[in-house]
Amino acid sequence: MDPVRNPYAPGAGRKPAALVGRDNALAAWQTSLQRGLVGRTDQPVVLYGLRGVGKTVLLSEFRRRATERGWIVAQIEAGSGKSLRELLGEALYGPLSDLARPGVGRRLLKGLKTALSFKASYDVGGTWRFGLDLSGVPGGGADTGMLDTDLKKLIGDLAGAVEEEGIGLAILIDEAQDLRSDELATLCMIAHAAAQDNWRVLIGFAGLPSLPRILAEAKSYAERLRYMRIQELNPNAAAEALTIPAGLEDVRWHPDAIAVVVNAAGRYPYFLQQFGQESWNVAAGPLIGTQDAALGVARGTNALDNGFFRVRWDRATPAEQAYLRAIATDGDEGSASSEVAARLGRKPASLGPTRASLIAKGVIYAPEHGVVAFTVPGMAAFIGRQVDA
Ligand SMILES: Nc1ncnc2c1ncn2[C@@H]1O[C@H](COP(=O)(O)OP(=O)(O)OP(=O)(O)O)[C@@H](O)[C@H]1O
Ligand SMILES: [Mg+2]
């Protein structure tokens, strides 16, 4: 069928035509937004799960729902080498300038002035212009250089501003496992302060399955977070991820074709989008049949091998690839580090740097002490398909 009308959206962070199977997380977020407005705080939400399971699009939906209510939202992605300070500062600029207008209340003016000082703390040359005269206004002081102090000042003053405006502030952080541990600790501290002083501030984290442990190691307040594991879709939702987008274009799926794609995808959202897209392209329409689905899965697997899996594989050095192969022997379940070392004929300690490098690259994680597993579903099978050693 016409690829121009193809409604599927495989790709990191790409908004699906139908965001399915996340009702619980969305309902919880909706409640938090409503609670925020009546001065009741909620603990930060932590979305964690494997690659391609839909954490980023869920976080973006959180943003959309907060923005819809007029909230200030800063959505950032850690891991680019930039500090939390800079990422947050820059993400806040747009929403804050949208609020700046003549005649605003004094608490907003104060928040803007403090935001200016925060900007100065990481960017001495740059200045923001809100188009308002802030010279006689109280505020500022978020530029001591101490992250704890500065961020608490900034968020505290912005909390006052959003309350005055009848809105709230949401801070959403993707790939949070890549934040430095002092940055994570600072955010947990802010969440704690927000709860004590009833700030209308909501924090959402998203990241790999290692994130809960990393948070726990960063700060004792971490046990007060709300952990939500994001997993493959349930069978109904997985079918809907295929049928709802098609339905919007008056295209139907044969029930057997749905089963072919849902099984092959293991109900993982990324794979459903990829196989859905390819099945659509090969089908004559307006019905996607079993043969279309089988061909779609074959082509989709090829596309994943050359993209989703390949980028991670190619980022690994030959020594790291050997390590990954040794894990792949156990499938996607994970392996004991000692067992991996034995397979490679090495002492476990000598493989520490290889293991650490692969964790830093986000390809593997440690589900528990002494165990390593792929962050990418289907990685073991992909490695099995690679013949070049
Ligand atoms: N609930 C959902 N329903 C339908 N499609 C979804 C859903 N969640 C995610 N997708 C699709 O799955 C793909 C991956 O989503 P996303 O990038 O959010 O995953 P992720 O968990 O953030 O992955 P990574 O760990 O690699 O960042 C996208 O193509 C997206 O459209
Ligand atoms: Mg993501």
mmCIF file of N, CA and C in Angstrom, residues 168-232:
data_model
loop_
_atom_site.group_PDB
_atom_site.id
_atom_site.type_symbol
_atom_site.label_atom_id
_atom_site.label_comp_id
_atom_site.label_asym_id
_atom_site.label_seq_id
_atom_site.Cartn_x
_atom_site.Cartn_y
_atom_site.Cartn_z
ATOM 1 N N GLY A 168 1.722 24.466 37.163
ATOM 2 C CA GLY A 168 2.706 23.658 37.872
ATOM 3 C C GLY A 168 3.971 23.553 37.041
ATOM 4 N N LEU A 169 4.940 22.853 37.593
ATOM 5 C CA LEU A 169 6.222 22.680 36.901
ATOM 6 C C LEU A 169 6.544 21.190 36.842
ATOM 7 N N ALA A 170 6.848 20.689 35.650
ATOM 8 C CA ALA A 170 7.235 19.284 35.508
ATOM 9 C C ALA A 170 8.650 19.201 34.945
ATOM 10 N N ILE A 171 9.449 18.353 35.571
ATOM 11 C CA ILE A 171 10.812 18.123 35.103
ATOM 12 C C ILE A 171 10.910 16.664 34.682
ATOM 13 N N LEU A 172 11.183 16.442 33.401
ATOM 14 C CA LEU A 172 11.182 15.079 32.854
ATOM 15 C C LEU A 172 12.578 14.755 32.324
ATOM 16 N N ILE A 173 13.137 13.674 32.804
ATOM 17 C CA ILE A 173 14.523 13.368 32.472
ATOM 18 C C ILE A 173 14.639 11.981 31.860
ATOM 19 N N ASP A 174 15.013 11.944 30.587
ATOM 20 C CA ASP A 174 15.166 10.679 29.868
ATOM 21 C C ASP A 174 16.617 10.201 29.991
ATOM 22 N N GLU A 175 16.823 8.903 29.803
ATOM 23 C CA GLU A 175 18.165 8.298 29.911
ATOM 24 C C GLU A 175 18.810 8.697 31.234
ATOM 25 N N ALA A 176 17.991 8.679 32.292
ATOM 26 C CA ALA A 176 18.456 9.192 33.580
ATOM 27 C C ALA A 176 19.592 8.367 34.172
ATOM 28 N N GLN A 177 19.768 7.125 33.694
ATOM 29 C CA GLN A 177 20.889 6.329 34.212
ATOM 30 C C GLN A 177 22.223 6.964 33.841
ATOM 31 N N ASP A 178 22.209 7.880 32.873
ATOM 32 C CA ASP A 178 23.439 8.535 32.449
ATOM 33 C C ASP A 178 23.754 9.812 33.225
ATOM 34 N N LEU A 179 22.883 10.212 34.145
ATOM 35 C CA LEU A 179 23.223 11.369 34.984
ATOM 36 C C LEU A 179 24.339 10.976 35.944
ATOM 37 N N ARG A 180 25.111 11.955 36.374
ATOM 38 C CA ARG A 180 26.124 11.681 37.415
ATOM 39 C C ARG A 180 25.396 11.402 38.721
ATOM 40 N N SER A 181 26.047 10.677 39.609
ATOM 41 C CA SER A 181 25.303 10.291 40.809
ATOM 42 C C SER A 181 25.019 11.504 41.691
ATOM 43 N N ASP A 182 25.878 12.528 41.678
ATOM 44 C CA ASP A 182 25.561 13.729 42.478
ATOM 45 C C ASP A 182 24.370 14.469 41.870
ATOM 46 N N GLU A 183 24.204 14.367 40.541
ATOM 47 C CA GLU A 183 23.046 15.022 39.902
ATOM 48 C C GLU A 183 21.750 14.306 40.286
ATOM 49 N N LEU A 184 21.808 12.972 40.276
ATOM 50 C CA LEU A 184 20.627 12.202 40.699
ATOM 51 C C LEU A 184 20.290 12.495 42.153
ATOM 52 N N ALA A 185 21.330 12.555 42.973
ATOM 53 C CA ALA A 185 21.111 12.827 44.394
ATOM 54 C C ALA A 185 20.472 14.197 44.572
ATOM 55 N N THR A 186 20.937 15.188 43.810
ATOM 56 C CA THR A 186 20.355 16.531 43.899
ATOM 57 C C THR A 186 18.875 16.500 43.534
ATOM 58 N N LEU A 187 18.538 15.774 42.484
ATOM 59 C CA LEU A 187 17.125 15.725 42.067
ATOM 60 C C LEU A 187 16.259 15.055 43.133
ATOM 61 N N CYS A 188 16.792 14.003 43.754
ATOM 62 C CA CYS A 188 16.037 13.343 44.832
ATOM 63 C C CYS A 188 15.854 14.310 45.992
ATOM 64 N N MET A 189 16.890 15.081 46.282
ATOM 65 C CA MET A 189 16.795 16.065 47.359
ATOM 66 C C MET A 189 15.716 17.119 47.035
ATOM 67 N N ILE A 190 15.693 17.564 45.784
ATOM 68 C CA ILE A 190 14.699 18.567 45.370
ATOM 69 C C ILE A 190 13.290 17.989 45.519
ATOM 70 N N ALA A 191 13.132 16.732 45.115
ATOM 71 C CA ALA A 191 11.817 16.099 45.220
ATOM 72 C C ALA A 191 11.379 16.057 46.676
ATOM 73 N N HIS A 192 12.333 15.799 47.538
ATOM 74 C CA HIS A 192 12.062 15.748 48.973
ATOM 75 C C HIS A 192 11.641 17.124 49.482
ATOM 76 N N ALA A 193 12.387 18.148 49.056
ATOM 77 C CA ALA A 193 12.063 19.522 49.459
ATOM 78 C C ALA A 193 10.691 19.910 48.922
ATOM 79 N N ALA A 194 10.407 19.495 47.701
ATOM 80 C CA ALA A 194 9.119 19.826 47.082
ATOM 81 C C ALA A 194 7.977 19.217 47.893
ATOM 82 N N ALA A 195 8.186 17.974 48.361
ATOM 83 C CA ALA A 195 7.142 17.305 49.139
ATOM 84 C C ALA A 195 6.938 18.020 50.473
ATOM 85 N N GLN A 196 8.018 18.453 51.083
ATOM 86 C CA GLN A 196 7.895 19.109 52.389
ATOM 87 C C GLN A 196 7.198 20.453 52.299
ATOM 88 N N ASP A 197 7.490 21.195 51.231
ATOM 89 C CA ASP A 197 6.955 22.559 51.133
ATOM 90 C C ASP A 197 5.785 22.673 50.173
ATOM 91 N N ASN A 198 5.242 21.539 49.758
ATOM 92 C CA ASN A 198 4.092 21.536 48.845
ATOM 93 C C ASN A 198 4.324 22.324 47.570
ATOM 94 N N TRP A 199 5.519 22.193 47.023
ATOM 95 C CA TRP A 199 5.760 22.824 45.725
ATOM 96 C C TRP A 199 4.966 22.082 44.661
ATOM 97 N N ARG A 200 4.466 22.842 43.694
ATOM 98 C CA ARG A 200 3.743 22.197 42.580
ATOM 99 C C ARG A 200 4.754 21.731 41.539
ATOM 100 N N VAL A 201 5.564 20.799 41.942
ATOM 101 C CA VAL A 201 6.640 20.346 41.070
ATOM 102 C C VAL A 201 6.570 18.825 40.951
ATOM 103 N N LEU A 202 6.534 18.345 39.725
ATOM 104 C CA LEU A 202 6.519 16.899 39.491
ATOM 105 C C LEU A 202 7.785 16.516 38.737
ATOM 106 N N ILE A 203 8.384 15.417 39.169
ATOM 107 C CA ILE A 203 9.590 14.958 38.488
ATOM 108 C C ILE A 203 9.338 13.573 37.906
ATOM 109 N N GLY A 204 9.760 13.371 36.666
ATOM 110 C CA GLY A 204 9.652 12.049 36.040
ATOM 111 C C GLY A 204 11.008 11.632 35.494
ATOM 112 N N PHE A 205 11.401 10.413 35.801
ATOM 113 C CA PHE A 205 12.641 9.868 35.267
ATOM 114 C C PHE A 205 12.299 8.732 34.301
ATOM 115 N N ALA A 206 13.101 8.573 33.256
ATOM 116 C CA ALA A 206 12.994 7.372 32.428
ATOM 117 C C ALA A 206 14.396 6.852 32.172
ATOM 118 N N GLY A 207 14.529 5.535 32.118
ATOM 119 C CA GLY A 207 15.860 4.990 31.868
ATOM 120 C C GLY A 207 15.865 3.480 31.803
ATOM 121 N N LEU A 208 17.050 2.948 31.725
ATOM 122 C CA LEU A 208 17.255 1.507 31.572
ATOM 123 C C LEU A 208 16.895 0.769 32.867
ATOM 124 N N PRO A 209 16.809 -0.567 32.793
ATOM 125 C CA PRO A 209 16.435 -1.324 34.000
ATOM 126 C C PRO A 209 17.394 -1.126 35.175
ATOM 127 N N SER A 210 18.569 -0.612 34.898
ATOM 128 C CA SER A 210 19.529 -0.375 35.978
ATOM 129 C C SER A 210 19.166 0.858 36.799
ATOM 130 N N LEU A 211 18.240 1.669 36.303
ATOM 131 C CA LEU A 211 17.979 2.975 36.941
ATOM 132 C C LEU A 211 17.550 2.886 38.407
ATOM 133 N N PRO A 212 16.628 1.985 38.784
ATOM 134 C CA PRO A 212 16.253 1.937 40.206
ATOM 135 C C PRO A 212 17.461 1.717 41.117
ATOM 136 N N ARG A 213 18.374 0.823 40.687
ATOM 137 C CA ARG A 213 19.523 0.579 41.557
ATOM 138 C C ARG A 213 20.447 1.789 41.615
ATOM 139 N N ILE A 214 20.618 2.432 40.464
ATOM 140 C CA ILE A 214 21.483 3.606 40.428
ATOM 141 C C ILE A 214 20.915 4.706 41.319
ATOM 142 N N LEU A 215 19.602 4.861 41.289
ATOM 143 C CA LEU A 215 18.960 5.865 42.147
ATOM 144 C C LEU A 215 19.131 5.497 43.619
ATOM 145 N N ALA A 216 18.966 4.227 43.915
ATOM 146 C CA ALA A 216 19.080 3.793 45.306
ATOM 147 C C ALA A 216 20.495 4.055 45.817
ATOM 148 N N GLU A 217 21.469 3.864 44.944
ATOM 149 C CA GLU A 217 22.847 4.095 45.373
ATOM 150 C C GLU A 217 23.154 5.581 45.507
ATOM 151 N N ALA A 218 22.398 6.408 44.774
ATOM 152 C CA ALA A 218 22.694 7.837 44.768
ATOM 153 C C ALA A 218 22.200 8.533 46.033
ATOM 154 N N LYS A 219 21.072 8.092 46.574
ATOM 155 C CA LYS A 219 20.492 8.866 47.683
ATOM 156 C C LYS A 219 19.475 8.042 48.447
ATOM 157 N N SER A 220 19.446 8.258 49.759
ATOM 158 C CA SER A 220 18.517 7.457 50.561
ATOM 159 C C SER A 220 17.057 7.800 50.275
ATOM 160 N N TYR A 221 16.784 9.032 49.829
ATOM 161 C CA TYR A 221 15.388 9.385 49.522
ATOM 162 C C TYR A 221 14.826 8.548 48.382
ATOM 163 N N ALA A 222 15.707 7.816 47.691
ATOM 164 C CA ALA A 222 15.274 7.114 46.478
ATOM 165 C C ALA A 222 14.178 6.089 46.758
ATOM 166 N N GLU A 223 14.051 5.627 48.007
ATOM 167 C CA GLU A 223 12.999 4.636 48.268
ATOM 168 C C GLU A 223 11.626 5.293 48.221
ATOM 169 N N ARG A 224 11.592 6.623 48.206
ATOM 170 C CA ARG A 224 10.282 7.282 48.160
ATOM 171 C C ARG A 224 9.809 7.537 46.727
ATOM 172 N N LEU A 225 10.493 6.998 45.765
ATOM 173 C CA LEU A 225 10.080 7.229 44.380
ATOM 174 C C LEU A 225 9.050 6.178 43.968
ATOM 175 N N ARG A 226 8.292 6.519 42.921
ATOM 176 C CA ARG A 226 7.299 5.545 42.418
ATOM 177 C C ARG A 226 7.873 4.845 41.203
ATOM 178 N N TYR A 227 8.210 3.594 41.363
ATOM 179 C CA TYR A 227 8.846 2.862 40.277
ATOM 180 C C TYR A 227 7.803 2.187 39.391
ATOM 181 N N MET A 228 7.917 2.418 38.086
ATOM 182 C CA MET A 228 6.997 1.765 37.150
ATOM 183 C C MET A 228 7.820 1.062 36.077
ATOM 184 N N ARG A 229 7.729 -0.247 36.079
ATOM 185 C CA ARG A 229 8.471 -0.999 35.071
ATOM 186 C C ARG A 229 7.681 -0.994 33.772
ATOM 187 N N ILE A 230 8.304 -0.541 32.707
ATOM 188 C CA ILE A 230 7.641 -0.511 31.408
ATOM 189 C C ILE A 230 8.096 -1.755 30.635
ATOM 190 N N GLN A 231 7.120 -2.549 30.247
ATOM 191 C CA GLN A 231 7.452 -3.839 29.638
ATOM 192 C C GLN A 231 6.824 -3.985 28.258
ATOM 193 N N GLU A 232 7.022 -5.155 27.664
ATOM 194 C CA GLU A 232 6.337 -5.445 26.405
ATOM 195 C C GLU A 232 4.826 -5.317 26.645
#
